[in-house]
Amino acid sequence: MKSNTIKKVAIVGYNRIPFARANTAYSNVGNKEMMIAALNGLIDKYNLKGKLLGEVAGGAVIKHTYDNNLIRECVMQTSLDPSTPACDLQQACDTGIESAIYIANKIALGQIDSGIAGGVDSISDMPIAVSEKLRKILLEARQAKSLGGKIKTFLKLRPKDLSPLVPRNEESQTGLSMGGHTEITAKYYKISREEQDQFALKSHLNMAKAYDEGFFDDMITPFNGLEKDNNLRRDSTIEKLNKLKPAFDKVNGTLTAGNSTPLTDGASCILLASEEWAKEQGLPILAYITFAEIAAIEYVKNQQNLLLAPLFAASRMLEKAELNLQDFDYYEIHEAFAAQTLATLKIWESPELSAEIGLKKPLGAIDRNKLNVKGSSLAAAHPFAATGGRIIGVMAKLLNEKGSGKGLISICAAGGQGVTMIIEK
């Protein structure tokens, strides 16, 4: 029997491995090992062994060429039914949440009844490329028909051609890193160092309290000797944060290693399903994904705006949902940098800044006691593609524990893009 009814999309489960600062606990493992560990934890927790799911989607921002079919390869090395299809998606820091939207849309349309969305990134296992000249010479030598021809080709090389090329964390159109852009954001929107440090401190304190309360006990699978996020600083104080030197603008900057997320390794995933499938499997319905919106922003001429696209996504999403920004019980705004989150809040509150950036109207202030209540990226850190799954999992658990309510998620990304989502219980 065919049905044109849009199905409700339930968040059924969540799991991740602890996040680790680059070149620490996960320095000898890569994307595949981390993603498999996160998936296996989810499979064990929700009795999915041998199950045929509709699809698994996810990706990595930084990956080797041999990881070109990463998620499918990971699925094949778990105990899921090997007939479960999978695909790779990538949209910088939005990868995890975009993967969730991809799976959710298929469930809503009735194309599948269950699926896993996730993401993984290893900065420790960063791919290193050869120079363009060396690449061309290697290909030319491969085509040479004689040993002499190969030697003649290799003689074209110069010492500088042998230098490896390490991926650079910068926007190709501006040459600036995300931190470099956000330094401009902080200056443009007058976000002070004191505000940033206070915001960062609160993230660490909130996450430390959440660990102590056992909030993360069922959310994290220990991996490679690590049981908790190793970026969390329980002993962080405003005095310690104030002593840190600027990280991007060494002379006049306000962004530091303390109020910015570090390069990080980690993986996360969430289990989504139709209500019918969840009930058949005897699994809980934690919350529902009800709305999502993607947006992009010009950031080459207006370099202060690189990470502010979620402003537009939130505005359009709330209009479609017929909700106000104040109608939520919890807010999860990805803390790529304290300055970026604070700029978002400041623009929402200001009619002048909202008009200047191009919003129809200011969305207004939120209750900051409802923001990132269990700590967020500044404390947990930020493995690019894995952040979306972490945040969705936290929001779903918050709403499930409350028993009702609404949550708003906002995640910014490189390339001037951003995603927002509404989760309801």
CSV table of C-alpha atoms in Angstrom, one decimal:
chain,number,residue,atom,x,y,z
A,1,MET,CA,0.0,0.0,0.0
A,2,LYS,CA,1.5,3.3,-1.1
A,3,SER,CA,1.4,6.3,1.2
A,4,ASN,CA,2.3,9.9,0.5
A,5,THR,CA,2.4,10.7,4.3
A,6,ILE,CA,5.6,12.2,5.6
A,7,LYS,CA,6.8,10.0,8.4
A,8,LYS,CA,8.1,11.3,11.7
A,9,VAL,CA,11.9,10.8,12.1
A,10,ALA,CA,12.9,9.5,15.5
A,11,ILE,CA,16.3,9.8,17.1
A,12,VAL,CA,16.7,6.3,18.7
A,13,GLY,CA,20.3,6.2,19.8
A,14,TYR,CA,23.7,7.8,20.0
A,15,ASN,CA,27.3,6.8,20.5
A,16,ARG,CA,30.7,8.3,20.1
A,17,ILE,CA,34.3,7.6,21.2
A,18,PRO,CA,36.1,10.2,23.5
A,19,PHE,CA,37.5,13.1,21.5
A,20,ALA,CA,41.2,13.5,21.7
A,21,ARG,CA,43.5,16.4,20.9
A,22,ALA,CA,45.5,15.7,17.7
A,23,ASN,CA,48.7,13.6,18.2
A,24,THR,CA,47.7,12.3,21.6
A,25,ALA,CA,45.7,9.2,22.4
A,26,TYR,CA,44.8,8.4,18.8
A,27,SER,CA,48.1,9.2,17.1
A,28,ASN,CA,48.5,5.7,15.8
A,29,VAL,CA,44.9,5.1,14.5
A,30,GLY,CA,43.0,6.6,11.6
A,31,ASN,CA,39.5,7.4,10.4
A,32,LYS,CA,38.5,3.8,9.8
A,33,GLU,CA,39.5,2.5,13.2
A,34,MET,CA,37.7,5.4,15.0
A,35,MET,CA,34.5,5.2,13.0
A,36,ILE,CA,34.3,1.4,13.4
A,37,ALA,CA,34.7,1.8,17.2
A,38,ALA,CA,31.9,4.4,17.3
A,39,LEU,CA,29.6,2.2,15.1
A,40,ASN,CA,30.4,-1.0,17.1
A,41,GLY,CA,29.5,0.9,20.3
A,42,LEU,CA,26.1,1.9,18.8
A,43,ILE,CA,25.5,-1.6,17.5
A,44,ASP,CA,26.2,-3.2,20.9
A,45,LYS,CA,24.1,-0.7,22.8
A,46,TYR,CA,21.0,-1.0,20.7
A,47,ASN,CA,21.2,-4.7,19.8
A,48,LEU,CA,21.8,-4.1,16.1
A,49,LYS,CA,24.1,-7.1,15.5
A,50,GLY,CA,23.1,-8.8,12.3
A,51,LYS,CA,20.4,-6.2,11.5
A,52,LEU,CA,19.9,-4.9,8.0
A,53,LEU,CA,19.5,-1.1,8.2
A,54,GLY,CA,18.3,1.2,5.4
A,55,GLU,CA,21.6,3.0,5.1
A,56,VAL,CA,24.6,4.4,6.9
A,57,ALA,CA,25.8,7.8,5.9
A,58,GLY,CA,28.8,9.9,7.1
A,59,GLY,CA,32.2,11.1,6.2
A,60,ALA,CA,35.4,12.8,7.1
A,61,VAL,CA,36.8,16.2,6.2
A,62,ILE,CA,40.4,15.0,6.2
A,63,LYS,CA,41.0,11.6,4.7
A,64,HIS,CA,43.4,9.6,2.6
A,65,THR,CA,42.6,8.6,-1.0
A,66,TYR,CA,42.3,5.0,0.1
A,67,ASP,CA,39.4,6.2,2.3
A,68,ASN,CA,37.3,7.0,-0.7
A,69,ASN,CA,34.6,4.5,0.3
A,70,LEU,CA,35.2,5.1,4.0
A,71,ILE,CA,31.7,4.5,5.5
A,72,ARG,CA,30.9,1.4,3.5
A,73,GLU,CA,34.3,-0.1,4.4
A,74,CYS,CA,33.6,0.7,8.0
A,75,VAL,CA,30.1,-0.9,7.9
A,76,MET,CA,31.6,-4.1,6.4
A,77,GLN,CA,33.9,-4.4,9.4
A,78,THR,CA,31.1,-4.2,12.0
A,79,SER,CA,28.5,-6.8,12.9
A,80,LEU,CA,25.7,-5.1,11.0
A,81,ASP,CA,24.2,-7.1,8.1
A,82,PRO,CA,26.8,-6.6,5.3
A,83,SER,CA,24.0,-5.9,3.0
A,84,THR,CA,23.5,-2.5,4.7
A,85,PRO,CA,24.4,0.2,2.1
A,86,ALA,CA,26.5,3.2,3.0
A,87,CYS,CA,27.7,6.4,1.5
A,88,ASP,CA,30.3,9.2,2.2
A,89,LEU,CA,29.1,12.8,2.6
A,90,GLN,CA,31.3,15.8,3.3
A,91,GLN,CA,30.5,19.4,4.1
A,92,ALA,CA,33.3,20.5,6.3
A,93,CYS,CA,32.2,20.9,10.0
A,94,ASP,CA,28.5,20.4,8.9
A,95,THR,CA,29.3,16.8,7.7
A,96,GLY,CA,27.8,15.0,10.7
A,97,ILE,CA,24.6,17.0,10.8
A,98,GLU,CA,24.2,16.9,7.1
A,99,SER,CA,24.5,13.2,7.2
A,100,ALA,CA,21.7,13.1,9.8
A,101,ILE,CA,19.5,15.2,7.5
A,102,TYR,CA,20.3,12.9,4.5
A,103,ILE,CA,19.2,9.8,6.5
A,104,ALA,CA,16.2,11.7,8.1
A,105,ASN,CA,14.9,12.8,4.7
A,106,LYS,CA,14.9,9.2,3.4
A,107,ILE,CA,13.0,8.0,6.5
A,108,ALA,CA,10.5,10.8,6.2
A,109,LEU,CA,9.9,9.9,2.6
A,110,GLY,CA,9.5,6.2,3.4
A,111,GLN,CA,12.5,5.2,1.4
A,112,ILE,CA,14.1,3.5,4.4
A,113,ASP,CA,12.9,2.8,7.9
A,114,SER,CA,16.2,3.1,9.8
A,115,GLY,CA,19.7,4.4,9.3
A,116,ILE,CA,22.8,5.6,11.0
A,117,ALA,CA,24.4,9.0,10.5
A,118,GLY,CA,27.9,9.9,11.6
A,119,GLY,CA,31.3,11.4,11.1
A,120,VAL,CA,34.9,11.0,11.9
A,121,ASP,CA,38.1,12.9,11.6
A,122,SER,CA,41.8,12.2,12.3
A,123,ILE,CA,44.2,15.1,12.2
A,124,SER,CA,46.9,12.9,13.7
A,125,ASP,CA,46.7,10.7,10.5
A,126,MET,CA,46.6,13.6,8.2
A,127,PRO,CA,47.4,12.7,4.5
A,128,ILE,CA,50.6,14.2,3.1
A,129,ALA,CA,50.8,14.8,-0.6
A,130,VAL,CA,53.7,15.2,-3.0
A,131,SER,CA,54.4,18.4,-5.0
A,132,GLU,CA,52.6,18.8,-8.3
A,133,LYS,CA,55.8,18.5,-10.3
A,134,LEU,CA,56.8,15.3,-8.5
A,135,ARG,CA,53.3,13.9,-9.2
A,136,LYS,CA,53.6,14.6,-12.9
A,137,ILE,CA,57.1,13.2,-13.1
A,138,LEU,CA,56.0,10.0,-11.4
A,139,LEU,CA,53.2,9.6,-13.9
A,140,GLU,CA,55.5,10.3,-16.8
A,141,ALA,CA,58.1,7.8,-15.5
A,142,ARG,CA,55.4,5.2,-15.2
A,143,GLN,CA,54.6,5.6,-18.9
A,144,ALA,CA,58.2,5.4,-20.0
A,145,LYS,CA,58.9,2.2,-21.9
A,146,SER,CA,62.6,1.7,-20.9
A,147,LEU,CA,64.8,2.0,-17.8
A,148,GLY,CA,66.7,4.8,-19.5
A,149,GLY,CA,63.5,6.6,-20.2
A,150,LYS,CA,62.5,6.4,-16.6
A,151,ILE,CA,65.9,7.6,-15.4
A,152,LYS,CA,65.8,10.5,-17.9
A,153,THR,CA,62.4,11.5,-16.5
A,154,PHE,CA,63.6,11.4,-12.8
A,155,LEU,CA,66.6,13.6,-13.7
A,156,LYS,CA,64.1,16.5,-14.1
A,157,LEU,CA,63.5,16.5,-10.4
A,158,ARG,CA,65.0,19.2,-8.2
A,159,PRO,CA,65.4,19.0,-4.4
A,160,LYS,CA,62.5,21.4,-3.8
A,161,ASP,CA,60.2,19.1,-5.7
A,162,LEU,CA,60.6,16.4,-3.0
A,163,SER,CA,59.1,18.6,-0.2
A,164,PRO,CA,55.9,17.0,1.1
A,165,LEU,CA,52.7,19.1,1.0
A,166,VAL,CA,50.7,19.0,4.2
A,167,PRO,CA,47.0,20.1,4.1
A,168,ARG,CA,46.6,23.6,5.3
A,169,ASN,CA,43.7,24.7,7.4
A,170,GLU,CA,42.8,27.7,5.4
A,171,GLU,CA,40.2,29.0,3.0
A,172,SER,CA,41.5,28.8,-0.6
A,173,GLN,CA,39.9,32.0,-1.7
A,174,THR,CA,41.2,34.2,1.1
A,175,GLY,CA,44.3,32.3,2.4
A,176,LEU,CA,43.1,32.8,5.9
A,177,SER,CA,42.4,30.0,8.4
A,178,MET,CA,39.1,29.8,10.3
A,179,GLY,CA,40.9,31.3,13.2
A,180,GLY,CA,42.2,34.1,11.1
A,181,HIS,CA,38.7,34.8,9.8
A,182,THR,CA,37.3,34.7,13.3
A,183,GLU,CA,39.9,37.1,14.6
A,184,ILE,CA,38.5,39.5,12.1
A,185,THR,CA,35.0,38.6,13.3
A,186,ALA,CA,35.9,39.4,16.9
A,187,LYS,CA,37.3,42.8,15.9
A,188,TYR,CA,34.5,43.7,13.6
A,189,TYR,CA,31.7,42.8,16.1
A,190,LYS,CA,33.7,44.0,19.1
A,191,ILE,CA,33.8,40.7,21.0
A,192,SER,CA,36.3,41.3,23.8
A,193,ARG,CA,39.0,38.9,25.1
A,194,GLU,CA,37.3,38.8,28.5
A,195,GLU,CA,33.9,37.7,27.0
A,196,GLN,CA,35.6,35.0,25.0
A,197,ASP,CA,37.6,33.6,28.0
A,198,GLN,CA,34.5,33.7,30.2
A,199,PHE,CA,32.5,31.8,27.6
A,200,ALA,CA,35.3,29.2,27.2
A,201,LEU,CA,35.5,28.7,30.9
A,202,LYS,CA,31.8,28.1,31.2
A,203,SER,CA,32.0,25.4,28.5
A,204,HIS,CA,34.7,23.5,30.5
A,205,LEU,CA,32.9,23.9,33.8
A,206,ASN,CA,29.6,22.7,32.3
A,207,MET,CA,31.1,19.7,30.7
A,208,ALA,CA,33.1,18.7,33.9
A,209,LYS,CA,29.8,18.9,35.9
A,210,ALA,CA,28.0,16.8,33.2
A,211,TYR,CA,30.7,14.1,33.5
A,212,ASP,CA,30.5,14.1,37.3
A,213,GLU,CA,26.7,13.7,37.1
A,214,GLY,CA,27.1,10.7,34.8
A,215,PHE,CA,25.4,12.4,31.8
A,216,PHE,CA,27.9,11.0,29.3
A,217,ASP,CA,28.1,7.5,30.8
A,218,ASP,CA,25.8,5.9,28.2
A,219,MET,CA,27.0,8.2,25.3
A,220,ILE,CA,30.6,7.3,25.0
A,221,THR,CA,32.5,4.0,24.2
A,222,PRO,CA,36.1,4.0,25.6
A,223,PHE,CA,38.6,3.7,22.8
A,224,ASN,CA,42.4,3.2,22.6
A,225,GLY,CA,42.9,3.7,26.3
A,226,LEU,CA,40.8,6.9,26.5
A,227,GLU,CA,37.5,7.0,28.5
A,228,LYS,CA,36.8,10.8,28.5
A,229,ASP,CA,37.5,13.7,26.2
A,230,ASN,CA,41.1,14.7,26.9
A,231,ASN,CA,40.6,18.4,25.9
A,232,LEU,CA,38.4,19.0,28.9
A,233,ARG,CA,40.2,21.2,31.5
A,234,ARG,CA,38.7,20.7,34.9
A,235,ASP,CA,41.2,23.0,36.5
A,236,SER,CA,40.6,25.8,34.0
A,237,THR,CA,40.2,29.3,35.6
A,238,ILE,CA,39.8,32.7,34.2
A,239,GLU,CA,43.2,33.6,35.4
A,240,LYS,CA,44.8,30.7,33.5
A,241,LEU,CA,42.9,31.6,30.3
A,242,ASN,CA,43.9,35.2,30.6
A,243,LYS,CA,47.6,34.3,30.6
A,244,LEU,CA,47.4,32.6,27.2
A,245,LYS,CA,48.9,34.4,24.2
A,246,PRO,CA,47.0,35.2,21.0
A,247,ALA,CA,47.1,32.3,18.6
A,248,PHE,CA,46.3,34.0,15.2
A,249,ASP,CA,47.0,37.8,15.4
A,250,LYS,CA,50.0,37.7,17.6
A,251,VAL,CA,50.0,41.4,18.2
A,252,ASN,CA,46.4,42.6,18.5
A,253,GLY,CA,44.5,39.3,18.7
A,254,THR,CA,42.0,38.1,21.2
A,255,LEU,CA,41.7,34.5,20.1
A,256,THR,CA,43.8,32.0,22.0
A,257,ALA,CA,44.3,28.3,22.4
A,258,GLY,CA,41.9,28.5,25.3
A,259,ASN,CA,39.0,30.2,23.6
A,260,SER,CA,39.4,28.3,20.3
A,261,THR,CA,38.9,24.6,19.5
A,262,PRO,CA,42.1,22.6,19.0
A,263,LEU,CA,42.7,20.2,16.1
A,264,THR,CA,41.1,17.0,17.2
A,265,ASP,CA,40.6,13.3,16.5
A,266,GLY,CA,37.2,11.5,17.1
A,267,ALA,CA,34.1,9.8,15.7
A,268,SER,CA,30.4,9.9,16.5
A,269,CYS,CA,27.1,8.4,15.2
A,270,ILE,CA,23.4,8.5,15.8
A,271,LEU,CA,20.6,6.0,15.1
A,272,LEU,CA,17.5,7.3,13.3
A,273,ALA,CA,14.3,5.5,12.5
A,274,SER,CA,10.6,5.6,11.8
A,275,GLU,CA,8.4,5.3,14.9
A,276,GLU,CA,7.2,1.9,13.6
A,277,TRP,CA,10.7,0.5,13.2
A,278,ALA,CA,11.7,1.7,16.6
A,279,LYS,CA,8.7,0.1,18.3
A,280,GLU,CA,9.2,-3.1,16.4
A,281,GLN,CA,12.8,-3.3,17.7
A,282,GLY,CA,11.8,-2.3,21.2
A,283,LEU,CA,14.0,0.8,21.1
A,284,PRO,CA,13.3,4.1,22.8
A,285,ILE,CA,12.2,7.2,20.9
A,286,LEU,CA,14.4,9.9,22.5
A,287,ALA,CA,13.2,12.8,20.3
A,288,TYR,CA,12.2,13.8,16.8
A,289,ILE,CA,14.0,15.8,14.1
A,290,THR,CA,11.3,18.2,12.8
A,291,PHE,CA,13.1,20.9,10.9
A,292,ALA,CA,16.5,21.6,9.3
A,293,GLU,CA,18.0,24.3,7.1
A,294,ILE,CA,21.2,24.9,5.3
A,295,ALA,CA,22.6,28.3,4.4
A,296,ALA,CA,25.7,29.9,3.0
A,297,ILE,CA,27.2,33.4,3.2
A,298,GLU,CA,29.7,35.5,1.2
A,299,TYR,CA,32.9,35.7,3.1
A,300,VAL,CA,35.6,36.7,0.6
A,301,LYS,CA,34.8,40.4,0.6
A,302,ASN,CA,33.2,40.3,4.0
A,303,GLN,CA,35.8,38.2,5.8
A,304,GLN,CA,34.3,38.7,9.2
A,305,ASN,CA,31.3,36.6,8.2
A,306,LEU,CA,33.0,33.2,7.4
A,307,LEU,CA,31.3,31.3,10.3
A,308,LEU,CA,28.0,33.2,10.5
A,309,ALA,CA,25.9,31.4,7.8
A,310,PRO,CA,23.8,29.7,10.6
A,311,LEU,CA,22.2,33.2,11.2
A,312,PHE,CA,20.4,32.8,7.9
A,313,ALA,CA,19.7,29.1,8.3
A,314,ALA,CA,18.1,29.8,11.7
A,315,SER,CA,16.0,32.7,10.4
A,316,ARG,CA,14.6,30.7,7.5
A,317,MET,CA,14.0,27.6,9.6
A,318,LEU,CA,12.2,29.4,12.3
A,319,GLU,CA,9.9,31.1,9.8
A,320,LYS,CA,9.0,27.8,8.3
A,321,ALA,CA,8.4,26.3,11.7
A,322,GLU,CA,6.4,29.3,12.8
A,323,LEU,CA,8.5,29.6,15.9
A,324,ASN,CA,10.4,32.3,17.7
A,325,LEU,CA,14.0,32.0,18.8
A,326,GLN,CA,12.8,32.2,22.4
A,327,ASP,CA,10.5,29.1,22.0
A,328,PHE,CA,13.2,26.6,22.9
A,329,ASP,CA,14.1,24.7,26.1
A,330,TYR,CA,17.7,24.2,25.0
A,331,TYR,CA,20.2,25.6,22.5
A,332,GLU,CA,23.3,23.9,21.2
A,333,ILE,CA,25.5,26.3,19.2
A,334,HIS,CA,28.7,24.7,18.0
A,335,GLU,CA,31.6,26.5,19.7
A,336,ALA,CA,34.2,26.5,16.9
A,337,PHE,CA,35.5,29.7,18.6
A,338,ALA,CA,34.0,31.6,21.5
A,339,ALA,CA,34.1,34.7,19.4
A,340,GLN,CA,32.0,33.1,16.6
A,341,THR,CA,29.3,32.0,19.0
A,342,LEU,CA,29.3,35.3,20.8
A,343,ALA,CA,29.0,37.2,17.5
A,344,THR,CA,26.0,35.0,16.5
A,345,LEU,CA,24.3,35.9,19.8
A,346,LYS,CA,25.1,39.6,19.4
A,347,ILE,CA,23.8,39.8,15.9
A,348,TRP,CA,20.6,38.1,16.9
A,349,GLU,CA,20.0,40.7,19.6
A,350,SER,CA,20.9,43.8,17.5
A,351,PRO,CA,18.4,45.3,15.0
A,352,GLU,CA,21.3,47.3,13.5
A,353,LEU,CA,23.7,44.3,13.1
A,354,SER,CA,20.9,42.0,11.8
A,355,ALA,CA,20.0,44.6,9.2
A,356,GLU,CA,23.6,45.1,8.2
A,357,ILE,CA,24.2,41.4,7.6
A,358,GLY,CA,21.0,41.0,5.7
A,359,LEU,CA,18.6,39.4,8.0
A,360,LYS,CA,14.9,40.2,7.7
A,361,LYS,CA,14.7,41.0,11.4
A,362,PRO,CA,16.6,40.4,14.6
A,363,LEU,CA,15.7,37.1,16.2
A,364,GLY,CA,16.2,38.5,19.7
A,365,ALA,CA,18.1,37.3,22.8
A,366,ILE,CA,18.0,33.9,24.3
A,367,ASP,CA,18.3,32.7,27.9
A,368,ARG,CA,22.0,31.8,28.0
A,369,ASN,CA,21.3,29.5,30.9
A,370,LYS,CA,19.8,27.2,28.3
A,371,LEU,CA,22.8,27.4,26.0
A,372,ASN,CA,25.3,24.5,25.8
A,373,VAL,CA,24.3,23.3,29.2
A,374,LYS,CA,26.5,20.2,29.2
A,375,GLY,CA,29.5,22.1,27.7
A,376,SER,CA,30.2,22.0,24.0
A,377,SER,CA,33.1,22.1,21.5
A,378,LEU,CA,35.4,24.4,23.4
A,379,ALA,CA,35.5,21.7,26.1
A,380,ALA,CA,34.9,18.5,24.1
A,381,ALA,CA,37.0,19.8,21.2
A,382,HIS,CA,36.1,19.5,17.5
A,383,PRO,CA,36.9,16.6,15.2
A,384,PHE,CA,35.3,18.3,12.2
A,385,ALA,CA,32.9,15.7,10.9
A,386,ALA,CA,32.1,14.1,14.3
A,387,THR,CA,30.8,17.3,16.0
A,388,GLY,CA,27.3,17.0,14.5
A,389,GLY,CA,26.7,13.6,15.9
A,390,ARG,CA,27.9,14.6,19.3
A,391,ILE,CA,25.6,17.6,19.4
A,392,ILE,CA,22.5,15.8,18.2
A,393,GLY,CA,23.1,13.1,20.7
A,394,VAL,CA,23.4,15.6,23.6
A,395,MET,CA,20.2,17.4,22.5
A,396,ALA,CA,18.2,14.3,22.1
A,397,LYS,CA,19.2,13.1,25.6
A,398,LEU,CA,18.4,16.4,27.2
A,399,LEU,CA,14.9,16.4,25.7
A,400,ASN,CA,14.3,12.8,26.6
A,401,GLU,CA,15.4,13.3,30.2
A,402,LYS,CA,13.1,16.4,30.4
A,403,GLY,CA,10.3,14.4,28.8
A,404,SER,CA,9.1,17.2,26.5
A,405,GLY,CA,10.3,20.4,24.8
A,406,LYS,CA,12.2,21.8,21.9
A,407,GLY,CA,15.9,22.2,21.1
A,408,LEU,CA,17.7,24.3,18.5
A,409,ILE,CA,21.0,23.3,17.0
A,410,SER,CA,23.3,25.5,15.1
A,411,ILE,CA,26.6,24.4,13.5
A,412,CYS,CA,28.9,26.6,11.4
A,413,ALA,CA,31.4,25.4,8.8
A,414,ALA,CA,34.3,26.3,6.6
A,415,GLY,CA,33.4,27.7,3.2
A,416,GLY,CA,30.9,30.1,4.7
A,417,GLN,CA,28.2,27.5,5.3
A,418,GLY,CA,26.0,26.5,8.2
A,419,VAL,CA,23.2,24.2,9.3
A,420,THR,CA,20.5,24.5,11.9
A,421,MET,CA,18.1,21.9,13.2
A,422,ILE,CA,15.0,21.6,15.5
A,423,ILE,CA,14.6,18.6,17.7
A,424,GLU,CA,11.4,18.0,19.6
A,425,LYS,CA,10.1,15.6,22.2
